[in-house]
Tab-separated table of C-alpha atoms in Angstrom:
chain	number	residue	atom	x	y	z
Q	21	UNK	CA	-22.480	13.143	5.610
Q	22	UNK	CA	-21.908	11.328	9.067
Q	23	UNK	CA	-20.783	7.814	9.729
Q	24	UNK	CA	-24.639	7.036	10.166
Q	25	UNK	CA	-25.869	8.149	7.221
Q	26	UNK	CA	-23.186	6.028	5.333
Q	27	UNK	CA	-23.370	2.646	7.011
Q	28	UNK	CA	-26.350	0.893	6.886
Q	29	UNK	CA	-27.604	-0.636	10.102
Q	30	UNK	CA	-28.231	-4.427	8.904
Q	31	UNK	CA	-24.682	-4.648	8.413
Q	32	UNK	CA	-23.444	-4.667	11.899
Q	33	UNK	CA	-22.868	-8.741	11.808
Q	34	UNK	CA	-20.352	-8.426	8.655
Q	35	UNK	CA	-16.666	-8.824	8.863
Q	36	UNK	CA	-16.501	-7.634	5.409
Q	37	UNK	CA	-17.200	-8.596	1.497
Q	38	UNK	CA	-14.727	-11.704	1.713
Q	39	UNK	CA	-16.349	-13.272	4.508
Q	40	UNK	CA	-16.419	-17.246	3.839
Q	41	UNK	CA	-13.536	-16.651	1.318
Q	42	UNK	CA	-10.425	-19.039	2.551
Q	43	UNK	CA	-7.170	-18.047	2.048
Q	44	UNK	CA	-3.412	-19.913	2.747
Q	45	UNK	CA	-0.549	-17.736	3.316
Q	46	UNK	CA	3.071	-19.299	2.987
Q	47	UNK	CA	4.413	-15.261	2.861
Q	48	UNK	CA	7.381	-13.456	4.272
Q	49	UNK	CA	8.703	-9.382	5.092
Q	50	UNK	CA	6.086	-7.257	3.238
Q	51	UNK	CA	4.558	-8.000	-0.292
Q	52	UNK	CA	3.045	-10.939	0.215
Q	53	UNK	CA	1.878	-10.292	3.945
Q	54	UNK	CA	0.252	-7.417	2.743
Q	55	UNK	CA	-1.652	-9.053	0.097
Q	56	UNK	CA	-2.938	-11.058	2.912
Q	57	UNK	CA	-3.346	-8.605	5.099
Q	58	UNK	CA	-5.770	-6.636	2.519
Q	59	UNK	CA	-7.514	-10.100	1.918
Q	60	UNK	CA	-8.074	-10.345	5.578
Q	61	UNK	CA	-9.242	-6.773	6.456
Q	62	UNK	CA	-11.839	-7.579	3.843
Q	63	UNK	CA	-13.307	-10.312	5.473
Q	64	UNK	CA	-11.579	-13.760	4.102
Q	65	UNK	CA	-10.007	-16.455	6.985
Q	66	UNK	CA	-6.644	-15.950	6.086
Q	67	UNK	CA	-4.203	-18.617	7.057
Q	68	UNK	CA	-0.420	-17.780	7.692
Q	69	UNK	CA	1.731	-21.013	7.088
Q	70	UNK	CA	4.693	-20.053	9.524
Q	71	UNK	CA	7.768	-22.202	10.713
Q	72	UNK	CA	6.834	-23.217	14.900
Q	73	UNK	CA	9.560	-21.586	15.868
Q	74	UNK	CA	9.407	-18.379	13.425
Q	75	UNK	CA	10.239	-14.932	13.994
Q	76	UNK	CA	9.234	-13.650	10.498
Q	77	UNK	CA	8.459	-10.086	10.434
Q	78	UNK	CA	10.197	-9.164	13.999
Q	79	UNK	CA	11.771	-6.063	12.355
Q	80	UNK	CA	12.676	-3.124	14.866
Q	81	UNK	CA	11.690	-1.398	16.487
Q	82	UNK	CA	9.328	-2.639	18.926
Q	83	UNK	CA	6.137	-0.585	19.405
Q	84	UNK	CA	6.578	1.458	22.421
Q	85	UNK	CA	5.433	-0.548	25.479
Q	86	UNK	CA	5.276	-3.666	23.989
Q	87	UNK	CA	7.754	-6.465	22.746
Q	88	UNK	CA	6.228	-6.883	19.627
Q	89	UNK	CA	7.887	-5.559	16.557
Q	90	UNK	CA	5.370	-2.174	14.312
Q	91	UNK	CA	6.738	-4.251	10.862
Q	92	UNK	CA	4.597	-7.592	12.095
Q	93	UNK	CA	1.585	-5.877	14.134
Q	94	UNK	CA	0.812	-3.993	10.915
Q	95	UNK	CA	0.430	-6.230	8.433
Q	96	UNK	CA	-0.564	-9.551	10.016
Q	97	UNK	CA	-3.584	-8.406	11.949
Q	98	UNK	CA	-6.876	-10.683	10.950
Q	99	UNK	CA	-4.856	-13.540	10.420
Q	100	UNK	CA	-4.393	-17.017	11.669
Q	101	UNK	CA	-1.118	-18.647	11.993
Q	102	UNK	CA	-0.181	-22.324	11.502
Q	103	UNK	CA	3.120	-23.806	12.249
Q	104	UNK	CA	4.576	-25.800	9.422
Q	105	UNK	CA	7.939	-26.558	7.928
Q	106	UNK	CA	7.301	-27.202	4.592
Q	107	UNK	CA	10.598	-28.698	4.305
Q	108	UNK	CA	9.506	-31.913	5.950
Q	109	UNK	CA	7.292	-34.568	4.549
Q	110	UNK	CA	4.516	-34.404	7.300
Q	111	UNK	CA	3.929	-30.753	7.532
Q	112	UNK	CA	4.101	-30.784	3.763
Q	113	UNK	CA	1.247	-33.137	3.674
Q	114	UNK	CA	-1.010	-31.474	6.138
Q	115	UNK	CA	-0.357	-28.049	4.260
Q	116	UNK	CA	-1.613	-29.669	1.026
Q	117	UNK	CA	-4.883	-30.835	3.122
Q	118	UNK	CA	-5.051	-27.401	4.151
Q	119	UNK	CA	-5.131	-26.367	0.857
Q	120	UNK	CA	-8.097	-28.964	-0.375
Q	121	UNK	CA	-10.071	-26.078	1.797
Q	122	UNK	CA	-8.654	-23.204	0.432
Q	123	UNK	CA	-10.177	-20.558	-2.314
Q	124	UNK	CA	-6.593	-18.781	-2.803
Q	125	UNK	CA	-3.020	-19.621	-1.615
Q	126	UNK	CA	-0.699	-16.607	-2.034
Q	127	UNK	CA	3.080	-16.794	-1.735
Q	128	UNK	CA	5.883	-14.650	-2.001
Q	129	UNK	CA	9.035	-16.791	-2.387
Q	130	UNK	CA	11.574	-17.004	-5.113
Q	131	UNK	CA	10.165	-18.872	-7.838
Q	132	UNK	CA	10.737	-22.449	-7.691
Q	133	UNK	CA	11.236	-22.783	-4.209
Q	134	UNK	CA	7.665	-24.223	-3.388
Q	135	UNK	CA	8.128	-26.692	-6.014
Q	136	UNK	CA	11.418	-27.768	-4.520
Q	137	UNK	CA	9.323	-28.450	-1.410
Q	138	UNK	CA	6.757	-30.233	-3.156
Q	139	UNK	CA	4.040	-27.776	-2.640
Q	140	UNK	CA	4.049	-25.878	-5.452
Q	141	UNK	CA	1.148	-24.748	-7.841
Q	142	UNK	CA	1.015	-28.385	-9.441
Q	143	UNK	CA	0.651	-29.975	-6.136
Q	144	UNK	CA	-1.672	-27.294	-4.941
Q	145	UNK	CA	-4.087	-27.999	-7.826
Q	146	UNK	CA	-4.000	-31.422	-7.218
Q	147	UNK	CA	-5.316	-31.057	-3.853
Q	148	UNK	CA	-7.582	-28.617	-4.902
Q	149	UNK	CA	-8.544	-28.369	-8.734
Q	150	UNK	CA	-10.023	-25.055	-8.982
Q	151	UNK	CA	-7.458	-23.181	-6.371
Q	152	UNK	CA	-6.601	-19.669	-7.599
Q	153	UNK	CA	-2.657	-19.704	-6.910
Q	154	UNK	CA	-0.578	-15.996	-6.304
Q	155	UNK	CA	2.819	-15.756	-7.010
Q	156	UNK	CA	4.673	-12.737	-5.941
Q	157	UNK	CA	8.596	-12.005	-6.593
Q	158	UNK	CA	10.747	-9.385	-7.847
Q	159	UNK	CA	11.429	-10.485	-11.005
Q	160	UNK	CA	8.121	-12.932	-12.046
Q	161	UNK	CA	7.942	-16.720	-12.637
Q	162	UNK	CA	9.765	-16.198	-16.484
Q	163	UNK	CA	12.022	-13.905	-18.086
Q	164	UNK	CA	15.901	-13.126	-17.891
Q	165	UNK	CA	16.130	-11.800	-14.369
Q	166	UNK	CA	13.655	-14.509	-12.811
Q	167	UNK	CA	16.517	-16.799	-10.236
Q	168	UNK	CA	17.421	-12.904	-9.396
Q	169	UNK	CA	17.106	-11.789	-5.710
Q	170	UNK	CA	15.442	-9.003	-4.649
Q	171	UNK	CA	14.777	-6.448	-1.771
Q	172	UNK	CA	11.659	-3.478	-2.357
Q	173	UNK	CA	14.691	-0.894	-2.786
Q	174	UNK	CA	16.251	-2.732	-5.297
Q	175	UNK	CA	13.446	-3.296	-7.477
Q	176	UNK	CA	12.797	0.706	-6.680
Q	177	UNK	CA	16.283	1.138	-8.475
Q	178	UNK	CA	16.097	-0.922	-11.208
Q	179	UNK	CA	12.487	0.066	-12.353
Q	180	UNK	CA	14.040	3.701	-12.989
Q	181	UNK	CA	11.296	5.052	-9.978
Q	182	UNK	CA	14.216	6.185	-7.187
Q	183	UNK	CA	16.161	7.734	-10.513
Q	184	UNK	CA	13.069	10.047	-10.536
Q	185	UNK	CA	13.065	11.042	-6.727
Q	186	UNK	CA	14.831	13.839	-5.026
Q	187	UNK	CA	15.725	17.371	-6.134
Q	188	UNK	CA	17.028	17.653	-9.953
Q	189	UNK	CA	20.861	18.379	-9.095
Q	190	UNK	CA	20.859	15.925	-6.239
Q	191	UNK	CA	20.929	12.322	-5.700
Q	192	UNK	CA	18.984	9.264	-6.206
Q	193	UNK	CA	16.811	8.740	-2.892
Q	194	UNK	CA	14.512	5.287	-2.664
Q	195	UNK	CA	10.751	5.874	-0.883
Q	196	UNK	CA	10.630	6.034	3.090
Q	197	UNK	CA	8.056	3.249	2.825
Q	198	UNK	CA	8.198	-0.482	0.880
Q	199	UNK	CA	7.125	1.460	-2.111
Q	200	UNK	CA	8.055	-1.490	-4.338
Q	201	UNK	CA	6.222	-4.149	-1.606
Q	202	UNK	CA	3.046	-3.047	-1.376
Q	203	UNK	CA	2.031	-2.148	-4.867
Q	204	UNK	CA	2.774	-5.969	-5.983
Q	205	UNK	CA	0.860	-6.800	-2.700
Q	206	UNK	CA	-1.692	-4.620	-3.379
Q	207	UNK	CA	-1.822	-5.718	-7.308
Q	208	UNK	CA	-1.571	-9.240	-6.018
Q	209	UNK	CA	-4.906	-8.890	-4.014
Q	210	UNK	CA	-6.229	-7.191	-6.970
Q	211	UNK	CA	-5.522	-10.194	-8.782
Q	212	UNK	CA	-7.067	-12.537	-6.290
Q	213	UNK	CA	-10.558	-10.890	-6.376
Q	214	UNK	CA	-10.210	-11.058	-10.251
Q	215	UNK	CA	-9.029	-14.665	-10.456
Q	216	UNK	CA	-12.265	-15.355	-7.560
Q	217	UNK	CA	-14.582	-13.576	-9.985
Q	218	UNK	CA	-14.049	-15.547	-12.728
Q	219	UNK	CA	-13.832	-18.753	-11.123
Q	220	UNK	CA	-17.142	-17.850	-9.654
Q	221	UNK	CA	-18.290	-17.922	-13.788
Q	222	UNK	CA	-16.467	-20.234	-14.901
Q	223	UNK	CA	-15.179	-22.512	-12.273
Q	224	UNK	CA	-12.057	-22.561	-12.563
Q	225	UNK	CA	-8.900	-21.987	-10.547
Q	226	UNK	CA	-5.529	-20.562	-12.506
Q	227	UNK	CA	-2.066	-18.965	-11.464
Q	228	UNK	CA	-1.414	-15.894	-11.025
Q	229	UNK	CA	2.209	-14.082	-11.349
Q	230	UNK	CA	3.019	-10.872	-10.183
Q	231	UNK	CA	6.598	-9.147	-10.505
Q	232	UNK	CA	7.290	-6.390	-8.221
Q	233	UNK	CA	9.337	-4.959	-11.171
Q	234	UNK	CA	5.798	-5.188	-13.459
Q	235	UNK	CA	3.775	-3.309	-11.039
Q	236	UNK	CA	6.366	-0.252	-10.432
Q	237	UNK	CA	6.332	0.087	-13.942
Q	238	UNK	CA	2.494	0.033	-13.872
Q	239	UNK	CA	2.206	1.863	-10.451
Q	240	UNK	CA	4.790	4.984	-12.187
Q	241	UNK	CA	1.960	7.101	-14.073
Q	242	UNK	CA	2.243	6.213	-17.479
Q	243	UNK	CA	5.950	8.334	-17.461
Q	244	UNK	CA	7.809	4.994	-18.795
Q	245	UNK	CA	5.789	5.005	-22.059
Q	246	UNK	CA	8.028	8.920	-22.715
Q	247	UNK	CA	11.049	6.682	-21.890
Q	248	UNK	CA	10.289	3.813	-24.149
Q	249	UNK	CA	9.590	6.969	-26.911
Q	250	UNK	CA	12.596	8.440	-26.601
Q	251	UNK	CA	11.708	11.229	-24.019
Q	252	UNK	CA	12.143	10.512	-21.080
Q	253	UNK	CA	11.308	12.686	-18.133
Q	254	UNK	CA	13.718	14.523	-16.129
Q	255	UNK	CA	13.474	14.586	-11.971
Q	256	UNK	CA	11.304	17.630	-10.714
Q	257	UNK	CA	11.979	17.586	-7.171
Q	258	UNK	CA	8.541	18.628	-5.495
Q	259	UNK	CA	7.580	20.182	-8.556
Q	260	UNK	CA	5.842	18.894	-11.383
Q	261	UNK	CA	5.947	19.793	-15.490
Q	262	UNK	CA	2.947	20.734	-16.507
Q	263	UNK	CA	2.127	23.251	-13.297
Q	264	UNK	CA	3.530	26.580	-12.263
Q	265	UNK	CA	3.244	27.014	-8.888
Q	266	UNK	CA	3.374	23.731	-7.973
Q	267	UNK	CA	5.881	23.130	-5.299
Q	268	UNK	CA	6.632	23.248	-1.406
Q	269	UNK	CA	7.308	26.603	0.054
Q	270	UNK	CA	8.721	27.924	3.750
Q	271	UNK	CA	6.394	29.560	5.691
Q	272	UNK	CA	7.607	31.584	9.337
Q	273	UNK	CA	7.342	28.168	11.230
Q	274	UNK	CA	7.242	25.453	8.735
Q	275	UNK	CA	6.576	24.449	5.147
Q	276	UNK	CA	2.990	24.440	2.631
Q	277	UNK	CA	2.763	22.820	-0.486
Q	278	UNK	CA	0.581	24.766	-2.981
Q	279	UNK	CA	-0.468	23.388	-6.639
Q	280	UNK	CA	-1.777	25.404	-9.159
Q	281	UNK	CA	-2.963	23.737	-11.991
Q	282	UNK	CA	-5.783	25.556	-13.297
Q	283	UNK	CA	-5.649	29.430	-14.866
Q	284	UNK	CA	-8.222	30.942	-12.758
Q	285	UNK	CA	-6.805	29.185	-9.614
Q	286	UNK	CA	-3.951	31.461	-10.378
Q	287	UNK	CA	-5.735	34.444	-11.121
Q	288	UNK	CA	-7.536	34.084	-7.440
Q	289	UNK	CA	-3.761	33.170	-6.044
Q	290	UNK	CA	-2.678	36.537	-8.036
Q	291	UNK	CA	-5.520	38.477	-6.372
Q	292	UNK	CA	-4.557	36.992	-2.704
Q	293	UNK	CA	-1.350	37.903	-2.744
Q	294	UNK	CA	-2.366	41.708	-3.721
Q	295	UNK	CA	-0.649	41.228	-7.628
Q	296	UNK	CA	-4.047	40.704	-9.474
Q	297	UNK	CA	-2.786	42.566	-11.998
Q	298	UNK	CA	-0.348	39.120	-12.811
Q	299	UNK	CA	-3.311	37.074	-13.210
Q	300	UNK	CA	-3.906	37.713	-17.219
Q	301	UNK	CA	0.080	39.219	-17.511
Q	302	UNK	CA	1.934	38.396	-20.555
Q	303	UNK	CA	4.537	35.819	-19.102
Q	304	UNK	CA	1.633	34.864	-16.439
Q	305	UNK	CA	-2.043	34.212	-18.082
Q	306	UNK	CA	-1.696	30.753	-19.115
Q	307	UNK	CA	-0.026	27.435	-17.874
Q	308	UNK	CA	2.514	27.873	-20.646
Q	309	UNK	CA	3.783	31.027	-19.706
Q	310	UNK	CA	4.008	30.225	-16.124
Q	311	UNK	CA	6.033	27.142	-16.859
Q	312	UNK	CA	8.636	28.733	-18.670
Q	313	UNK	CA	8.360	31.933	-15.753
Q	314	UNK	CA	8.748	29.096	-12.812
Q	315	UNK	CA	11.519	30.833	-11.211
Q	316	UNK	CA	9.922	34.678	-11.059
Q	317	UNK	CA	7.024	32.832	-9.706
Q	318	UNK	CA	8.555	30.800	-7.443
Q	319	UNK	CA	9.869	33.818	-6.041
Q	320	UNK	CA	6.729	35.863	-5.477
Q	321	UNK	CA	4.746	33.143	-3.874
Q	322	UNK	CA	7.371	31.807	-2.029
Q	323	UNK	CA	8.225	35.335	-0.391
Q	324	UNK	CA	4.061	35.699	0.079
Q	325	UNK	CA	4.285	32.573	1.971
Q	326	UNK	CA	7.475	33.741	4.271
Q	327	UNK	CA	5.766	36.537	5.850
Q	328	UNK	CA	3.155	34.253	7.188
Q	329	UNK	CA	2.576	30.429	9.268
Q	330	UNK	CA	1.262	27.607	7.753
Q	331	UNK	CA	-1.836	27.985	9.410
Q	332	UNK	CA	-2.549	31.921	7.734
Q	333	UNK	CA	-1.133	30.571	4.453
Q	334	UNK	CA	-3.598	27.203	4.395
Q	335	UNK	CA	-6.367	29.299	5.750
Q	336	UNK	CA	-6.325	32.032	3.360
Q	337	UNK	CA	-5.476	29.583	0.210
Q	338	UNK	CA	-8.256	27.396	1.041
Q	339	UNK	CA	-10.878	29.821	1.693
Q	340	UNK	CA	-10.146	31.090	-2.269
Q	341	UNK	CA	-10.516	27.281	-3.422
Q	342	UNK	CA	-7.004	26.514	-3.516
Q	343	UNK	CA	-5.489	23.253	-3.186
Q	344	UNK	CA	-2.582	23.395	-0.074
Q	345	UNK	CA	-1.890	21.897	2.282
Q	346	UNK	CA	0.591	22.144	5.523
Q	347	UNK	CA	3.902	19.712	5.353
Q	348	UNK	CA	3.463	18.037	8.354
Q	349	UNK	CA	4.956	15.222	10.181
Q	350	UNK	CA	3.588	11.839	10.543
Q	351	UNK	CA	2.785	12.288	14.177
Q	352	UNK	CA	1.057	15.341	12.965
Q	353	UNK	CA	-0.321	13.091	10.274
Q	354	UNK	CA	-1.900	10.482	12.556
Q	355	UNK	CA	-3.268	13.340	14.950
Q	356	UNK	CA	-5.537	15.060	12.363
Q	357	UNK	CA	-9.322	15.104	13.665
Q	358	UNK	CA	-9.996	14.220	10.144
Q	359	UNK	CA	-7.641	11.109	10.385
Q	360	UNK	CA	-9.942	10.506	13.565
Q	361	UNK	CA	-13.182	10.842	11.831
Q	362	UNK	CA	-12.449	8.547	9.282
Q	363	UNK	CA	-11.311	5.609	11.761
Q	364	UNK	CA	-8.207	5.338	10.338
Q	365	UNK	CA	-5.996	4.057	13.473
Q	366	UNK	CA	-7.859	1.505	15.686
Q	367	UNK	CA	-6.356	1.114	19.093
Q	368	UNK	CA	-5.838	-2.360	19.611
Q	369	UNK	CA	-4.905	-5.236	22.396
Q	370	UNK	CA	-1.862	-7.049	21.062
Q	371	UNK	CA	-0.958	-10.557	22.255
Q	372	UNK	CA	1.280	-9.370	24.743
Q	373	UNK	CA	-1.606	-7.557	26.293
Q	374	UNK	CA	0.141	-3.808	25.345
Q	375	UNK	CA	-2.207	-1.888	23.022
Q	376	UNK	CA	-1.318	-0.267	20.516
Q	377	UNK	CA	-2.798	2.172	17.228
Q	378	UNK	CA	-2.934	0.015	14.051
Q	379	UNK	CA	-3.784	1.581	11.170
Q	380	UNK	CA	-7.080	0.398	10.172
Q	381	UNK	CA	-8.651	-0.849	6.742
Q	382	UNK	CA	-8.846	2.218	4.075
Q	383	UNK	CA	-11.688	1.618	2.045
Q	384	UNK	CA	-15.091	1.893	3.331
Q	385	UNK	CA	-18.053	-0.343	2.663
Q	386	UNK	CA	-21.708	0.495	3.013
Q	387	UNK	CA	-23.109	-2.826	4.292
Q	388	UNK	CA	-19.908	-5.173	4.593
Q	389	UNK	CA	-18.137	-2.849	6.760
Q	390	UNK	CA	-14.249	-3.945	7.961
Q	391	UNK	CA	-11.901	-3.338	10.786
Q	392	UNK	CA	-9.061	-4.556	12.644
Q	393	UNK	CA	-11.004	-7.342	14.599
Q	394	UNK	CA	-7.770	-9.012	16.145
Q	395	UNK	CA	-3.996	-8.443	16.539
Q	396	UNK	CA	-1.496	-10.448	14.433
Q	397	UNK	CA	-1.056	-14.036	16.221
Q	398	UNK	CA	2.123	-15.239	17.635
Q	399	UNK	CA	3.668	-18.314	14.737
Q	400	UNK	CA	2.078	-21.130	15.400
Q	401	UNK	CA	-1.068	-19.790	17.670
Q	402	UNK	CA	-3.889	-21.272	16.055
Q	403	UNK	CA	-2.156	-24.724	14.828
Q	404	UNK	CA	-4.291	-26.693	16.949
Q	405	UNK	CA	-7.674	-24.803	16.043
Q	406	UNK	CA	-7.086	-25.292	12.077
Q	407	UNK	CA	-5.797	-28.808	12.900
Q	408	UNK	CA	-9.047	-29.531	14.325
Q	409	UNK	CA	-10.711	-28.199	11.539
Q	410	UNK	CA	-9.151	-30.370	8.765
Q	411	UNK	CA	-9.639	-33.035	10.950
Q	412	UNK	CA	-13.244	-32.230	11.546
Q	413	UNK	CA	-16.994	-32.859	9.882
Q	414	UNK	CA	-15.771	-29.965	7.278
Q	415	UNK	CA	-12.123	-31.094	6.756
């Protein structure tokens, strides 16, 4: 299939499936940005409530040629940005009035700190009856741990995930990415789009909570039900425990991973690597065998894949309808043709004028196609333009 055949022409004028949805932002560092951010790439007028002044999400680095920080670029593209303190009594009142046009308002602070300022989900309603209000925090709105603080690699600690990853005699070892971050953010949007359907039934407007802890214990493949039953699994490295092979293994210039899950996957692997004779062995035939055989097996592919690159070894696995794939880099990554094909980087002119390749909107609608249609704002850029709205024939 081609682009073409996927996207339908009369959709050209969309900005996506949330269009005319309003949302209010009062969101910091990464989960509830990125909540936002999904809820803008789909369309909705998202509206970051920022301090005049701020510098919220100015992590290093900057992206190369620019002065604008990758951590803020990335995740507050297709927004607007107000400047409000919500601290003082006439910012706090035009943020409520900014709510009375809102669908959602999403926030990511520790609970009770909105209410302290008197903008809260109580005041919120009153401004607007049937506004769908998203919490997010570590912890949640209730339970022991609630006034706790937390960071994306602590909650990746505490919810037993960064116990799991690394090799089995080595260390702990949290995610490269905000692991713990952006599934609440993405559960959070999630949440949104169910809170908006029902209101769109029913009418009305509720809360909604969402615990980064909850959602890494969602977001962790069913694996904490074995440790709430007394079995709890053990860490596997970059293998697995129900596969044999299953695991990364060095090529002459570089590294495959190869996963063999099915029996006549590894009767074709058997064949390729000229010991067909393996593929119905005692010790060999099923997945049972092969799991308690990992190391022997181990061995033998891993010396088939040593003789040759990661090019001869994806080439020839792939033509026999094996699933591999070359360990690359994320430069590597980002330079696929496929990456290309699919749109997924979008080169675009930041506020400083630099440009620079955002990664663009994953999922791919039909006839309310998305995109990156500006760069994140500087704080404060558009306070005059919303100001003029609430103050307009709409507000």
């Amino acid at each position: 299939m081609q682009p073409a055949d996927f996207f339908e022409p009369s959709s050209a004028a969309s900005i996506g499936p949330l269009e005319g949805i309003r949302v209010v932002g009062v969101t910091k560092v990464w989960s509830g940005p990125l909540a936002t951010c999904v809820l803008a790439d789909l369309g909705a007028d998202v509206i970051d409530v920022e301090l005049p002044d701020g510098r919220d999400g100015m992590v290093p680095p900057n992206i190369p040629g620019s002065r604008l920080s990758w951590f803020r670029e990335s995740v507050h593209r297709n927004k607007r940005s107000i400047g409000l303190d919500l601290r003082a009594t006439r910012d706090r009142d035009t943020f409520l009035r900014l709510v009375a046009t809102a669908d959602v308002v999403v926030e990511n602070y520790k609970p009770g700190t909105l209410d302290a300022w008197g903008v809260g989900y109580a005041e919120c309603r009153k401004a607007k009856s049937d506004v769908i209000f998203v919490s997010v925090s570590g912890w949640g709105q209730y339970g022991p741990n609630t006034a706790m603080a937390a960071y994306d690699p602590v909650i990746q600690a505490a919810s037993g995930w960064m116990s799991l990853n690394g090799e089995p005699d080595g260390e702990p070892v949290r995610a490269p990415t905000f692991l713990a971050d952006e599934v609440a953010g993405l559960h959070a949007a999630i949440g949104a789009l169910a809170a908006l359907a029902h209101r769109a039934r029913s009418g009305e407007g509720q809360r909604i909570d969402v615990s980064m802890m909850d959602t890494m214990l969602f977001s962790s493949s069913g694996l904490p039900t074995l440790a709430a039953s007394g079995s709890p699994p053990a860490r596997a490295g970059n293998e697995t425990n129900f596969a044999v092979p299953c695991n990364v293994y060095a090529c002459n210039d570089g590294h495959v991973y190869l996963a063999i899950a099915l029996n006549k996957h590894w009767r074709r692997l058997a064949e390729l690597m000229g010991r067909g004779e393996l593929g119905r062995a005692a010790g060999y035939r099923s997945t049972e065998e092969r799991l308690a055989n990992r190391d022997t097996i181990n061995h033998l592919v891993g010396q088939w894949c040593a003789a040759r690159s990661t090019a001869e070894c994806v080439g020839l696995l792939s033509a026999a309808g094996l699933v591999v794939a070359a360990v690359r880099s994320l430069a590597q990554a980002v330079a696929d043709p496929h990456v290309s094909a699919r749109g997924m980087l979008t080169n675009v002119r930041l506020s400083d004028g630099s440009v620079a390749p955002l990664v663009s909107p994953p999922v791919k609608f039909s006839r309310t196609p998305t995109r990156v249609r500006h760069p994140a704002p500087v704080p404060g850029a558009d306070t005059h333009e919303v100001l003029a709205e609430l103050d307009g024939p709409a507000g």
